[in-house]
Amino acid sequence: MDDPAQPRPARSRSTRPQSANPQSPHPEPVQAEPVQAPPAEPQAPGPQAAEPKTARRPDGSPAAGPAAGQAAAPAVPGPATEPAPPEPDEGAAGATHESAAGATRESDTESDTESAAEAAAGSGGPGARARTLRPAVLRLHFYAGLLIAPFLLVAAVTGFLYAASYQIEKVVYADELTVPVPGNPNPAPLSAQVEAAVAAHPGKPVTQVWPSAEDDATTRVLLADPALGTSESLAVFVDPYTAEVRGDLVSYGSSGALPVRAWISELHRHLHLGEPGRFYSELAASWLWVVALGGLFLWLRRRRATRGPLPPVRGLLLPERGLRGRRRSLSWHGSVGIWAVLGLLFLSATGLTWSKYAGANIGELREQLRGATPAVTATVEPGGSGGGGHEGHEGHGEAHGESGHRPGAGADIGLDRLLDIAAEQRLDGPVVITVPAEENGAYVVTENDKQWPVHLDAVSVHPMTGEVVDTLAFADFPVLAQLSRFGIDAHMGLFLGLPNQLLLMALATGLVVLIVLGYRMWWQRRPTRDTGFRAARPPAARGAWRKAPVHLLLPLLAVAAVVGWYLPLFGWGLLLFLAVDAVRAAVARRRDGTLAPGDRAG
């Protein structure tokens, strides 16, 4: 359906008006085409010479251009005269091919109207520069969305599951994670709780202790088990009031993911395929921001050009009513995308930090910018007090044996005294105690409250003397390290707790909707009267990027080269796209003489 706000001249079969038929009492002159034409000839006399009728468009609105019987206006470049084909538009791309095939789902007049409107809206200045880039962005958005969307779909579905896994974990492992609170709560000493866990699994050294952080939460004691994989530990859950073991489970990573969440995490990260599977997630993260920014550019350009019935801001944020077919799908696609674009950019940037190649490059860049995450000193000097070099280490051999460090053994200060020292250093949030792994190691107590406002301070303590070796406040982190910490925790759903997880699930759902609508629009643009299946053509001509002005193309290529260096899967993918596009254009030029006009569009 044509937009009433954007009329276009109607065409006629003649470039000059016809004379009224003297034999007919009601002559019907024909609309003149808006091109240069000689002055109108006088109408032949008739018994009842009627006034010329005003040409109208299919929807009943008056068409632009001179009425029949009048001189045609000077030619103006546009959809009617077409000195050059109108710029392709995501709202009407592929119309040429579908017309050649015999049918389209929507009229070609819609395509011409929108293209003419955009040309008028961006006839100069920044609008004109953006309009020259639009075909290239449109074609890149189309191919990136079409080819990368399956990877993004998998990432969105598995990401939704991971965001929900925190609540699933609480339900599935409620017996291990929670305890009934007695009427007179009086927790047992932490050392007694740890001893109970070690007694249940003798021979396994203690690596970390997570003291109970809430009244109904268990204490988690992590033990090293050679039978487990990398980053895995055996978590023993102890009742903090009775020091009874309530169960044990395999724990994964620094977040302490239990089996269900760990399984979903690996599914999201590498589809349980190991290192080769990480290519999928890195490819999705490397191209998600490209698709999101391209879609934002195209949607803003479209809204600026078409000026629909909704107010400008509302038209950007809400889908239009009363549309059908592909235009309805496009309206929903753009509206959902405008709501999700910031979140998608955030997920792309933070997701790349976990990737194999881009993650390594980002880590090196952070170090060069002095934004690496600092760490508290976790070793002690053998001669910590001067003298003979063994002061403060008497009895250390008894505490540290073949089965690792044993808190409280020999001259060790013990975990209860360690917690008191940490409290004196104002570590008052949930903490994680890391037990020394080496003979010259120190205890490290780190706050583990990752919800805003975060508490992530750390202190290291000499295991024999109780002397504070080092302190590290989160406020002293470099700004880039703080932002990285916030970004990673928000990506994992920890930064804001349950609201954070709900927001991630909403973003994942929005991404799935965008992908489904994108494929639906591609399907709706296909020819409908062919004898066999034919896919829809790309929405812009091949080689559109080569038609961009040099002063715009060169800076963009330079930026793409730098980004491609740090994000290799994006760089190689972009080179592949440009090479395939150039080869297809070269092949099409050779076959141009044998192809039908509609087949030359894609």
XYZ file of C-alpha atoms in Angstrom, residues 92-540:
449
model
C 11.231 -2.891 -0.808
C 14.416 -4.731 -1.728
C 14.090 -7.414 -4.292
C 11.061 -5.901 -6.053
C 12.730 -5.957 -9.457
C 13.386 -9.661 -9.328
C 9.932 -10.502 -8.030
C 8.271 -8.474 -10.799
C 10.271 -10.377 -13.383
C 9.209 -13.630 -11.763
C 5.581 -12.667 -12.241
C 4.357 -11.694 -8.790
C 5.349 -10.100 -5.498
C 3.718 -10.001 -2.131
C 3.651 -6.218 -2.203
C 3.442 -3.650 -4.958
C 6.442 -2.066 -6.580
C 4.917 1.355 -5.965
C 5.746 0.989 -2.275
C 9.400 0.502 -3.113
C 9.508 3.519 -5.418
C 7.712 5.739 -2.915
C 10.038 4.894 -0.047
C 13.141 5.310 -2.186
C 11.969 8.691 -3.446
C 11.118 9.780 0.093
C 14.553 8.849 1.340
C 16.225 10.618 -1.557
C 14.306 13.767 -0.700
C 15.041 13.424 3.035
C 18.778 13.071 2.549
C 19.424 15.264 -0.452
C 22.427 16.971 1.104
C 24.851 17.111 4.018
C 25.164 14.186 6.438
C 21.958 12.663 5.125
C 23.405 12.368 1.636
C 26.605 10.794 2.968
C 24.623 8.269 4.963
C 22.469 7.520 1.912
C 25.550 6.637 -0.138
C 26.586 4.071 2.467
C 23.129 2.597 2.856
C 23.231 0.013 0.046
C 26.531 -1.406 1.316
C 25.286 -1.513 4.921
C 22.038 -3.100 3.775
C 23.800 -5.844 1.840
C 26.250 -6.527 4.688
C 23.394 -6.614 7.216
C 21.500 -9.026 5.002
C 24.352 -11.492 4.508
C 25.659 -11.232 8.082
C 22.181 -11.773 9.461
C 21.443 -14.628 7.089
C 24.689 -16.527 7.680
C 25.518 -15.673 11.314
C 21.937 -15.900 12.589
C 22.086 -19.690 13.249
C 25.068 -19.170 15.569
C 23.354 -16.226 17.236
C 20.208 -18.295 17.679
C 22.125 -21.040 19.496
C 23.905 -18.451 21.646
C 20.590 -16.781 22.512
C 18.839 -20.014 23.512
C 21.755 -21.327 25.573
C 22.282 -17.864 27.076
C 18.645 -17.799 28.163
C 19.135 -21.164 29.852
C 22.280 -19.970 31.603
C 20.549 -16.861 32.957
C 17.814 -19.117 34.336
C 20.293 -21.667 35.714
C 20.883 -19.738 38.950
C 17.292 -20.176 40.014
C 17.236 -23.753 38.686
C 20.329 -24.493 40.771
C 18.671 -23.260 43.942
C 15.724 -25.590 43.394
C 17.629 -28.693 42.278
C 20.286 -28.504 45.009
C 18.191 -27.062 47.813
C 19.253 -29.843 50.230
C 22.951 -29.096 49.733
C 22.675 -25.306 49.629
C 20.286 -24.605 52.496
C 19.746 -25.736 56.102
C 16.972 -25.205 58.622
C 17.754 -22.356 61.008
C 17.518 -23.400 64.691
C 15.626 -21.300 67.195
C 18.846 -20.186 68.878
C 21.353 -19.972 66.019
C 24.884 -20.524 67.261
C 27.261 -21.488 64.439
C 29.965 -24.051 65.085
C 33.595 -22.921 64.659
C 34.624 -22.752 61.021
C 37.597 -25.014 61.710
C 35.213 -27.723 62.991
C 33.132 -27.464 59.833
C 36.205 -27.862 57.650
C 37.434 -30.823 59.693
C 34.077 -32.546 59.131
C 34.406 -32.115 55.360
C 37.998 -33.419 55.360
C 36.981 -36.400 57.478
C 34.279 -37.307 54.954
C 36.862 -37.290 52.126
C 40.277 -38.139 53.592
C 43.376 -37.555 51.514
C 41.929 -34.671 49.535
C 43.551 -31.303 50.328
C 41.466 -28.225 51.050
C 41.760 -25.500 48.399
C 39.016 -23.038 49.334
C 36.421 -22.442 52.025
C 33.203 -20.490 51.476
C 31.814 -19.712 54.942
C 28.044 -19.531 55.273
C 26.977 -16.053 54.138
C 23.303 -16.276 55.170
C 21.467 -17.777 58.118
C 20.015 -20.648 56.073
C 23.073 -21.247 53.828
C 25.577 -24.081 54.166
C 29.341 -23.742 54.341
C 31.082 -24.920 51.189
C 34.473 -26.616 51.459
C 36.306 -27.196 48.168
C 38.684 -30.145 47.945
C 41.178 -30.965 45.193
C 40.415 -34.220 43.398
C 42.830 -35.519 40.727
C 39.980 -37.426 39.097
C 38.205 -34.181 38.166
C 38.872 -31.951 35.213
C 40.439 -28.531 34.909
C 38.797 -25.831 37.066
C 36.728 -28.494 38.844
C 36.716 -29.208 42.578
C 34.764 -31.416 44.952
C 32.420 -29.201 46.952
C 31.406 -30.542 50.382
C 28.401 -28.821 51.974
C 28.413 -28.587 55.772
C 25.687 -27.473 58.179
C 27.174 -24.390 59.905
C 25.253 -25.095 63.136
C 25.842 -28.832 63.571
C 29.001 -29.315 61.438
C 27.271 -32.231 59.693
C 27.979 -32.942 56.032
C 24.816 -32.524 53.934
C 26.278 -33.716 50.636
C 28.943 -33.161 48.029
C 28.864 -32.085 44.390
C 31.327 -31.168 41.662
C 31.912 -27.406 41.546
C 33.176 -25.579 38.458
C 35.015 -22.294 38.116
C 35.372 -19.285 40.361
C 31.592 -18.785 40.466
C 31.134 -22.218 42.068
C 28.762 -23.524 39.416
C 27.209 -26.832 40.393
C 26.578 -29.639 37.844
C 23.388 -28.263 36.244
C 24.700 -24.738 35.815
C 28.140 -25.998 34.794
C 26.569 -28.190 32.085
C 24.556 -25.251 30.725
C 27.630 -23.005 30.923
C 29.679 -25.393 28.784
C 26.769 -25.728 26.364
C 26.662 -21.962 25.979
C 30.445 -21.646 25.732
C 31.414 -24.466 23.363
C 28.396 -26.796 22.856
C 30.264 -29.550 24.760
C 32.636 -29.857 21.812
C 35.735 -28.653 23.654
C 38.091 -26.141 22.078
C 36.695 -26.498 18.518
C 33.261 -25.562 19.827
C 34.511 -22.203 21.034
C 34.640 -21.009 17.423
C 30.837 -20.865 17.351
C 30.557 -18.537 20.353
C 33.437 -16.327 19.199
C 31.944 -16.065 15.707
C 28.577 -15.071 17.180
C 30.100 -12.462 19.511
C 32.384 -11.094 16.765
C 29.473 -10.363 14.416
C 26.637 -9.564 16.812
C 27.716 -5.937 17.194
C 28.038 -5.556 13.402
C 24.511 -6.831 12.809
C 23.133 -4.694 15.658
C 24.769 -1.438 14.532
C 23.861 -2.089 10.892
C 20.252 -2.693 11.818
C 20.172 0.477 13.928
C 21.554 2.526 11.013
C 19.028 1.103 8.555
C 16.066 1.538 10.896
C 16.905 5.170 11.661
C 17.344 5.886 7.947
C 14.048 4.221 7.116
C 12.100 6.093 9.769
C 13.655 9.373 8.652
C 12.692 8.711 5.050
C 9.180 7.281 5.320
C 7.742 9.454 8.117
C 4.920 7.108 8.972
C 1.694 8.080 10.795
C 3.303 7.668 14.240
C 5.253 10.526 15.881
C 9.017 10.330 15.243
C 10.050 8.879 18.645
C 7.049 6.623 18.960
C 7.524 5.452 15.391
C 11.043 4.339 16.284
C 10.077 2.447 19.431
C 6.703 0.933 18.549
C 5.555 -1.082 15.524
C 2.993 0.469 13.208
C -0.525 -0.882 13.221
C -2.533 -1.885 10.226
C 0.373 -3.270 8.217
C 0.415 -6.672 6.582
C 2.911 -9.055 5.121
C 6.552 -8.164 4.994
C 6.008 -4.554 6.045
C 4.438 -5.772 9.274
C 7.371 -8.092 9.918
C 9.808 -5.262 9.197
C 8.022 -2.895 11.563
C 8.220 -5.414 14.407
C 11.812 -6.311 13.522
C 12.905 -2.681 13.732
C 10.969 -1.889 16.901
C 12.238 -4.912 18.807
C 15.757 -4.211 17.588
C 15.724 -0.593 18.776
C 14.823 -1.775 22.284
C 17.469 -4.489 22.322
C 20.381 -2.840 20.512
C 22.241 -1.524 23.580
C 21.953 -4.850 25.376
C 23.132 -6.750 22.306
C 26.163 -4.497 21.946
C 26.967 -5.079 25.617
C 26.666 -8.861 25.287
C 28.883 -8.825 22.207
C 31.631 -6.771 23.893
C 31.659 -8.732 27.147
C 31.266 -12.095 25.423
C 34.431 -11.502 23.424
C 36.475 -11.454 26.650
C 35.859 -15.219 27.010
C 36.712 -16.015 23.390
C 39.884 -17.802 22.346
C 41.528 -15.441 19.867
C 39.783 -12.119 20.450
C 39.907 -12.694 24.213
C 43.688 -13.100 24.127
C 44.064 -9.918 22.060
C 41.780 -7.989 24.397
C 43.806 -9.200 27.390
C 47.044 -7.978 25.817
C 45.431 -4.650 24.965
C 44.270 -4.209 28.566
C 47.779 -4.849 29.821
C 49.204 -2.294 27.409
C 46.617 0.219 28.623
C 47.430 -0.679 32.244
C 43.928 -1.945 32.770
C 44.717 -5.500 33.838
C 43.082 -6.784 37.022
C 45.559 -6.557 39.930
C 46.065 -9.391 42.411
C 46.975 -9.407 46.061
C 50.391 -10.804 47.018
C 49.895 -14.435 48.022
C 53.437 -15.423 49.050
C 55.529 -14.826 52.161
C 59.259 -14.259 52.393
C 61.218 -16.991 54.199
C 62.964 -14.362 56.286
C 59.928 -12.254 56.941
C 61.277 -10.766 60.187
C 64.968 -10.549 59.254
C 67.360 -12.583 61.417
C 68.249 -16.106 60.419
C 65.632 -16.457 57.694
C 63.266 -18.866 59.524
C 61.562 -16.579 62.024
C 57.820 -17.070 61.890
C 58.131 -20.403 60.069
C 58.588 -22.721 62.985
C 56.061 -25.530 62.628
C 55.212 -24.627 59.035
C 56.272 -28.074 57.863
C 53.700 -29.669 60.140
C 50.893 -27.536 58.645
C 51.945 -28.137 55.061
C 52.383 -31.797 54.140
C 52.005 -34.094 51.162
C 48.227 -33.675 51.229
C 48.491 -29.891 51.047
C 48.139 -27.231 53.676
C 46.148 -28.245 56.747
C 44.564 -25.196 58.372
C 45.133 -25.166 62.124
C 47.822 -27.855 62.100
C 51.103 -27.158 63.854
C 51.709 -23.443 64.281
C 49.046 -22.439 61.764
C 46.808 -19.635 63.011
C 43.654 -21.508 61.990
C 40.605 -20.375 60.051
C 38.745 -18.816 62.968
C 41.613 -16.475 63.776
C 41.957 -15.763 60.051
C 38.339 -14.573 59.854
C 38.907 -12.265 62.824
C 41.920 -10.713 61.074
C 39.895 -10.249 57.891
C 37.123 -8.551 59.868
C 39.700 -6.210 61.354
C 40.600 -5.240 57.763
C 36.913 -4.409 57.166
C 36.129 -7.381 54.979
C 32.536 -7.677 56.127
C 30.770 -9.204 53.117
C 30.585 -12.842 51.975
C 34.176 -14.054 51.711
C 36.132 -16.850 50.074
C 39.216 -18.207 51.849
C 41.962 -19.554 49.591
C 44.256 -21.980 51.390
C 48.018 -21.802 50.578
C 48.988 -24.234 47.836
C 52.754 -23.866 48.415
C 54.876 -23.946 51.537
C 55.655 -20.241 51.220
C 52.041 -19.345 50.407
C 49.752 -17.053 52.368
C 46.082 -17.215 53.162
C 44.010 -15.001 50.865
C 40.621 -13.779 52.020
C 38.553 -12.163 49.237
C 35.135 -10.608 49.450
C 32.740 -12.322 47.066
C 29.783 -9.944 46.983
C 29.425 -9.267 43.254
C 26.022 -7.627 43.479
C 25.822 -3.869 43.354
C 27.210 -2.224 45.444
C 30.028 -4.707 45.081
C 32.447 -5.748 47.829
C 35.568 -7.281 46.295
C 38.396 -6.231 48.614
C 41.123 -8.777 49.429
C 43.753 -9.353 52.120
C 46.570 -11.886 52.415
C 47.696 -13.148 55.824
C 50.813 -14.994 56.998
C 49.667 -18.510 58.013
C 52.031 -18.745 61.001
C 52.204 -15.244 62.425
C 48.839 -13.792 61.412
C 50.646 -10.790 59.947
C 48.845 -8.992 57.123
C 51.033 -9.467 54.060
C 49.090 -7.353 51.557
C 45.746 -5.655 51.073
C 43.935 -4.761 47.879
C 40.823 -2.597 47.713
C 38.520 -2.783 44.720
C 38.436 1.021 44.731
C 42.142 0.958 43.866
C 41.603 -1.108 40.721
C 42.273 0.669 37.406
C 39.083 2.034 35.898
C 39.305 -0.375 32.972
C 39.668 -3.310 35.369
C 36.625 -2.161 37.330
C 34.551 -1.821 34.168
C 35.690 -5.269 33.037
C 34.632 -6.743 36.374
C 31.223 -5.093 36.174
C 30.763 -6.189 32.565
C 31.684 -9.825 33.179
C 29.480 -10.091 36.252
C 26.553 -8.466 34.427
C 27.037 -10.830 31.467
C 26.882 -13.764 33.899
C 23.787 -12.443 35.681
C 25.531 -11.702 38.987
C 25.801 -7.907 39.018
C 22.183 -7.147 39.958
C 21.037 -10.585 41.045
C 17.596 -11.708 39.911
C 16.767 -8.473 37.981
C 20.024 -8.957 36.071
C 19.056 -12.520 35.178
C 15.567 -11.481 34.065
C 17.047 -8.766 31.856
C 19.396 -11.285 30.233
C 16.492 -13.624 29.558
C 14.548 -10.743 27.994
C 17.514 -9.871 25.756
C 17.898 -13.500 24.692
C 14.188 -13.674 23.876
C 14.408 -10.437 21.892
C 17.342 -11.778 19.888
C 15.397 -14.926 19.039
C 12.443 -12.791 17.901
C 14.724 -10.642 15.726
C 16.223 -13.705 14.065
C 12.831 -15.299 13.395
C 11.458 -12.041 11.951
C 14.584 -11.606 9.838
C 14.196 -15.016 8.268
C 10.458 -14.394 7.867
C 11.108 -11.211 5.875
C 13.593 -13.079 3.709
C 10.939 -15.738 3.068
C 8.210 -13.170 2.361
C 10.362 -11.521 -0.325
C 10.667 -14.696 -2.360
C 8.927 -15.026 -5.764
C 5.534 -16.691 -5.372
C 4.626 -17.818 -8.902
C 7.724 -19.709 -9.943
C 7.386 -23.332 -10.898
C 10.052 -24.309 -8.362
C 11.524 -22.988 -5.148
C 13.554 -19.806 -5.491
C 15.068 -17.929 -2.557
C 14.674 -14.172 -2.251
C 17.374 -12.041 -3.792
C 19.695 -9.912 -1.628
C 18.199 -6.458 -0.974
C 20.979 -4.497 -2.697
